[in-house]
Amino acid sequence: MTVYPFIPHSRPILSDEQLIKNAEQFYQAMDTRRTIRHFSDRPVPKKVIEDIIKTASTAPSGAHKQPWTFAVISSPEMKKKIRIAAEKEEQENYHGRMSEEWLRDLAPLGTDEHKPFLEEAPYLIVVFKKAYEIHPEGKRKNYYVNESIGLAAGFLIAAIHQAGLCSLTHTPSPMNFLEQILERPKNERAVLLLPVGYPAKDAMVPDIHRKSLEEVSVWY
Ligand code: IYR
């Protein structure tokens, strides 16, 4: 067993005013984030995608195992393959697999089985969770994999927004076609597919509202 060396860590003590300002500014910035479904094909520098992935990978994870792989797709051929496979699954979802209640809940959002954004956005990022690690001596366990992936995905979406871009948290289901198309090793499961880019010029979003602080918090 190796023990990490421990190093000091501190944050500067800020004035209450500065703390309040920082928190409020970040909230205001994040509150302008919207999920979009219509992307521009305007190119985005690869460096931006590299840095948002590095940001996602700063998320905390069970036993610091960092049980994630981010697959980045910009090749038009690969994007097309992914769109076709996703639409095949979604066709079955919208026309049989999803319950009446589910379809009713989605109706106000106007989604359907057509996923042109999978070819339009300059980048697709697929988030894979690593159920375990493959080492030469065999399998090594990862912990709290779902929680860790959720945290990394949250960081990723925040980083995309902060950079000035948009994403769509897309979950075509089942997602195993992504493992096949991208030829991922057997310890990786696709959990999220995010088109990333600028919104299309005529992009529209539903006029939905976020729950208030009172609705989402309890204080003791
Ligand atoms: N995966 C489908 C259906 C879908 C489900 C939920 I829950 C959403 O919030 C949105 C869509 C699709 O991508 O269309």
Short mmCIF file of C-alpha atoms and ligand atoms in Angstrom, two decimals:
data_model
loop_
_atom_site.label_atom_id
_atom_site.label_comp_id
_atom_site.label_asym_id
_atom_site.label_seq_id
_atom_site.Cartn_x
_atom_site.Cartn_y
_atom_site.Cartn_z
CA MET A 1 0.00 0.00 0.00
CA THR A 2 1.30 3.46 -0.85
CA VAL A 3 0.22 6.47 1.20
CA TYR A 4 0.02 9.79 -0.57
CA PRO A 5 2.31 12.48 0.80
CA PHE A 6 0.14 15.22 2.33
CA ILE A 7 0.63 18.85 1.30
CA PRO A 8 -0.83 22.01 2.86
CA HIS A 9 -3.94 23.53 1.32
CA SER A 10 -5.70 26.79 2.11
CA ARG A 11 -7.94 29.38 0.53
CA PRO A 12 -7.53 33.10 1.07
CA ILE A 13 -9.99 34.49 3.67
CA LEU A 14 -12.29 36.88 1.81
CA SER A 15 -14.52 39.60 3.16
CA ASP A 16 -18.18 38.63 3.56
CA GLU A 17 -18.98 41.15 0.82
CA GLN A 18 -16.57 39.44 -1.56
CA LEU A 19 -17.95 35.97 -0.73
CA ILE A 20 -21.50 37.21 -1.30
CA LYS A 21 -20.51 38.81 -4.59
CA ASN A 22 -18.67 35.70 -5.81
CA ALA A 23 -21.54 33.35 -4.99
CA GLU A 24 -24.15 35.64 -6.48
CA GLN A 25 -22.16 36.25 -9.67
CA PHE A 26 -21.65 32.55 -10.23
CA TYR A 27 -25.33 31.86 -9.61
CA GLN A 28 -26.36 34.61 -12.05
CA ALA A 29 -23.99 33.20 -14.66
CA MET A 30 -25.20 29.61 -14.20
CA ASP A 31 -28.83 30.70 -14.21
CA THR A 32 -28.43 31.80 -17.84
CA ARG A 33 -27.59 28.22 -18.83
CA ARG A 34 -30.18 26.54 -21.01
CA THR A 35 -30.29 23.14 -22.60
CA ILE A 36 -30.68 23.62 -26.34
CA ARG A 37 -31.73 21.20 -29.06
CA HIS A 38 -30.77 23.20 -32.16
CA PHE A 39 -27.07 23.68 -32.73
CA SER A 40 -25.05 25.81 -35.13
CA ASP A 41 -22.36 23.98 -37.10
CA ARG A 42 -19.99 26.86 -36.34
CA PRO A 43 -16.58 25.36 -35.45
CA VAL A 44 -15.24 25.54 -31.91
CA PRO A 45 -11.51 25.34 -31.09
CA LYS A 46 -10.37 21.91 -29.94
CA LYS A 47 -8.51 23.58 -27.06
CA VAL A 48 -11.86 24.63 -25.56
CA ILE A 49 -13.06 21.03 -25.54
CA GLU A 50 -9.77 19.90 -24.00
CA ASP A 51 -10.09 22.42 -21.19
CA ILE A 52 -13.75 21.69 -20.41
CA ILE A 53 -12.87 18.00 -20.15
CA LYS A 54 -9.97 18.84 -17.86
CA THR A 55 -12.45 20.82 -15.74
CA ALA A 56 -14.90 17.88 -15.64
CA SER A 57 -12.07 15.66 -14.54
CA THR A 58 -11.46 17.87 -11.47
CA ALA A 59 -14.69 16.48 -9.97
CA PRO A 60 -14.43 14.49 -6.75
CA SER A 61 -14.75 10.72 -7.12
CA GLY A 62 -14.99 7.64 -4.91
CA ALA A 63 -11.50 6.84 -3.53
CA HIS A 64 -10.19 9.33 -6.12
CA LYS A 65 -10.51 6.65 -8.80
CA GLN A 66 -11.73 9.15 -11.45
CA PRO A 67 -13.86 6.42 -13.04
CA TRP A 68 -14.62 8.22 -16.29
CA THR A 69 -13.63 8.48 -19.94
CA PHE A 70 -14.79 11.35 -22.14
CA ALA A 71 -15.02 10.37 -25.81
CA VAL A 72 -14.87 13.35 -28.16
CA ILE A 73 -16.38 12.99 -31.61
CA SER A 74 -15.89 15.53 -34.38
CA SER A 75 -15.68 13.25 -37.40
CA PRO A 76 -18.78 13.73 -39.61
CA GLU A 77 -18.84 9.99 -40.44
CA MET A 78 -18.81 9.00 -36.79
CA LYS A 79 -21.45 11.61 -35.90
CA LYS A 80 -23.67 10.27 -38.66
CA LYS A 81 -23.29 6.70 -37.40
CA ILE A 82 -24.22 7.86 -33.91
CA ARG A 83 -27.26 9.82 -35.14
CA ILE A 84 -28.57 6.86 -37.11
CA ALA A 85 -28.11 4.45 -34.19
CA ALA A 86 -29.61 6.88 -31.65
CA GLU A 87 -32.64 7.56 -33.86
CA LYS A 88 -33.20 3.83 -34.27
CA GLU A 89 -33.43 3.40 -30.49
CA GLU A 90 -35.51 6.56 -30.04
CA GLN A 91 -37.95 5.47 -32.75
CA GLU A 92 -38.66 2.43 -30.59
CA ASN A 93 -38.81 4.53 -27.42
CA TYR A 94 -41.30 7.07 -28.71
CA HIS A 95 -43.39 4.42 -30.49
CA GLY A 96 -43.70 1.66 -27.92
CA ARG A 97 -41.13 1.56 -25.12
CA MET A 98 -42.07 4.79 -23.30
CA SER A 99 -45.18 4.83 -21.11
CA GLU A 100 -48.17 7.11 -21.79
CA GLU A 101 -47.25 9.10 -18.69
CA TRP A 102 -43.66 9.56 -19.87
CA LEU A 103 -44.78 10.72 -23.32
CA ARG A 104 -47.24 13.14 -21.67
CA ASP A 105 -44.46 14.54 -19.46
CA LEU A 106 -42.19 15.07 -22.48
CA ALA A 107 -44.84 16.51 -24.81
CA PRO A 108 -44.42 20.12 -23.53
CA LEU A 109 -40.71 19.96 -24.39
CA GLY A 110 -41.40 19.04 -28.01
CA THR A 111 -38.85 16.22 -28.26
CA ASP A 112 -39.22 13.36 -30.71
CA GLU A 113 -37.17 10.56 -32.26
CA HIS A 114 -35.38 12.85 -34.72
CA LYS A 115 -31.92 13.87 -33.49
CA PRO A 116 -30.36 16.09 -36.21
CA PHE A 117 -28.30 17.86 -33.54
CA LEU A 118 -26.10 14.77 -33.36
CA GLU A 119 -24.71 15.72 -36.78
CA GLU A 120 -25.04 19.50 -36.53
CA ALA A 121 -23.06 20.24 -33.37
CA PRO A 122 -19.29 20.53 -33.98
CA TYR A 123 -18.53 18.15 -31.11
CA LEU A 124 -20.23 15.29 -29.34
CA ILE A 125 -18.88 14.27 -25.95
CA VAL A 126 -19.85 10.86 -24.65
CA VAL A 127 -19.34 10.34 -20.92
CA PHE A 128 -18.42 6.76 -20.07
CA LYS A 129 -18.40 5.37 -16.57
CA LYS A 130 -15.79 2.80 -15.69
CA ALA A 131 -17.48 0.17 -13.58
CA TYR A 132 -14.00 -1.13 -12.72
CA GLU A 133 -10.40 -0.68 -13.88
CA ILE A 134 -8.59 -3.23 -15.97
CA HIS A 135 -5.06 -3.81 -14.67
CA PRO A 136 -2.53 -6.38 -15.87
CA GLU A 137 -3.14 -8.28 -12.59
CA GLY A 138 -6.91 -8.19 -13.04
CA LYS A 139 -9.96 -6.08 -12.19
CA ARG A 140 -9.70 -3.23 -9.64
CA LYS A 141 -12.87 -1.91 -8.04
CA ASN A 142 -14.20 1.61 -8.44
CA TYR A 143 -16.56 3.13 -5.88
CA TYR A 144 -19.64 5.35 -6.05
CA VAL A 145 -19.29 5.26 -9.81
CA ASN A 146 -22.76 6.68 -10.57
CA GLU A 147 -22.32 9.50 -8.09
CA SER A 148 -18.82 10.28 -9.39
CA ILE A 149 -20.02 10.36 -12.99
CA GLY A 150 -22.92 12.64 -12.07
CA LEU A 151 -20.51 15.05 -10.42
CA ALA A 152 -18.11 15.03 -13.39
CA ALA A 153 -21.01 15.55 -15.80
CA GLY A 154 -22.18 18.52 -13.74
CA PHE A 155 -18.73 20.05 -13.84
CA LEU A 156 -18.59 19.39 -17.61
CA ILE A 157 -21.93 21.10 -18.28
CA ALA A 158 -20.94 24.08 -16.09
CA ALA A 159 -17.59 24.38 -17.91
CA ILE A 160 -19.29 24.27 -21.32
CA HIS A 161 -21.59 27.09 -20.24
CA GLN A 162 -18.82 29.11 -18.65
CA ALA A 163 -16.78 28.89 -21.86
CA GLY A 164 -19.70 30.47 -23.72
CA LEU A 165 -21.13 27.38 -25.40
CA CYS A 166 -24.25 25.25 -25.03
CA SER A 167 -24.92 21.57 -24.58
CA LEU A 168 -27.75 19.10 -24.53
CA THR A 169 -27.81 16.40 -21.88
CA HIS A 170 -28.92 13.65 -24.22
CA THR A 171 -29.62 10.11 -23.02
CA PRO A 172 -30.62 7.92 -25.95
CA SER A 173 -31.68 4.64 -24.43
CA PRO A 174 -30.33 1.99 -24.40
CA MET A 175 -26.91 3.53 -24.98
CA ASN A 176 -24.82 0.45 -25.66
CA PHE A 177 -24.62 1.34 -29.37
CA LEU A 178 -22.11 4.02 -28.30
CA GLU A 179 -19.83 1.45 -26.70
CA GLN A 180 -19.93 -0.52 -29.95
CA ILE A 181 -19.50 2.36 -32.41
CA LEU A 182 -16.67 3.87 -30.34
CA GLU A 183 -15.13 0.43 -29.66
CA ARG A 184 -14.77 1.06 -25.94
CA PRO A 185 -13.28 -1.56 -23.61
CA LYS A 186 -15.68 -3.81 -21.71
CA ASN A 187 -15.37 -1.93 -18.39
CA GLU A 188 -16.91 1.25 -19.90
CA ARG A 189 -20.63 2.07 -20.03
CA ALA A 190 -21.99 5.12 -21.84
CA VAL A 191 -24.07 7.32 -19.55
CA LEU A 192 -24.48 10.63 -21.33
CA LEU A 193 -24.13 12.03 -24.82
CA LEU A 194 -23.61 15.78 -25.03
CA PRO A 195 -23.65 17.72 -28.29
CA VAL A 196 -21.56 20.86 -27.68
CA GLY A 197 -21.46 24.08 -29.68
CA TYR A 198 -23.20 27.36 -30.31
CA PRO A 199 -26.98 27.46 -30.58
CA ALA A 200 -28.43 27.63 -34.09
CA LYS A 201 -29.37 31.21 -35.08
CA ASP A 202 -33.06 30.38 -34.76
CA ALA A 203 -32.71 28.22 -31.62
CA MET A 204 -35.69 28.43 -29.26
CA VAL A 205 -36.05 27.07 -25.73
CA PRO A 206 -39.18 26.37 -23.73
CA ASP A 207 -40.13 29.14 -21.30
CA ILE A 208 -39.65 27.04 -18.19
CA HIS A 209 -38.74 28.22 -14.72
CA ARG A 210 -36.50 26.96 -11.98
CA LYS A 211 -37.81 26.09 -8.55
CA SER A 212 -37.28 28.80 -5.92
CA LEU A 213 -34.81 28.50 -3.06
CA GLU A 214 -37.77 27.82 -0.74
CA GLU A 215 -38.90 24.94 -2.90
CA VAL A 216 -35.51 23.25 -3.15
CA SER A 217 -34.08 23.77 0.33
CA VAL A 218 -34.84 23.09 3.97
CA TRP A 219 -32.88 24.80 6.73
CA TYR A 220 -32.41 23.52 10.29
N1 IYR B 1 -34.18 9.97 -24.52
C1 IYR B 1 -35.30 10.51 -25.27
C2 IYR B 1 -36.46 10.86 -24.40
C3 IYR B 1 -36.25 11.92 -23.41
C4 IYR B 1 -36.39 11.60 -22.07
C5 IYR B 1 -36.29 12.57 -21.10
I1 IYR B 1 -36.62 12.07 -19.18
C6 IYR B 1 -36.01 13.91 -21.46
O1 IYR B 1 -35.88 14.90 -20.48
C7 IYR B 1 -35.88 14.24 -22.79
C8 IYR B 1 -35.99 13.23 -23.76
C9 IYR B 1 -34.84 11.65 -26.15
O2 IYR B 1 -33.69 12.08 -26.06
O3 IYR B 1 -35.63 12.16 -26.94
#
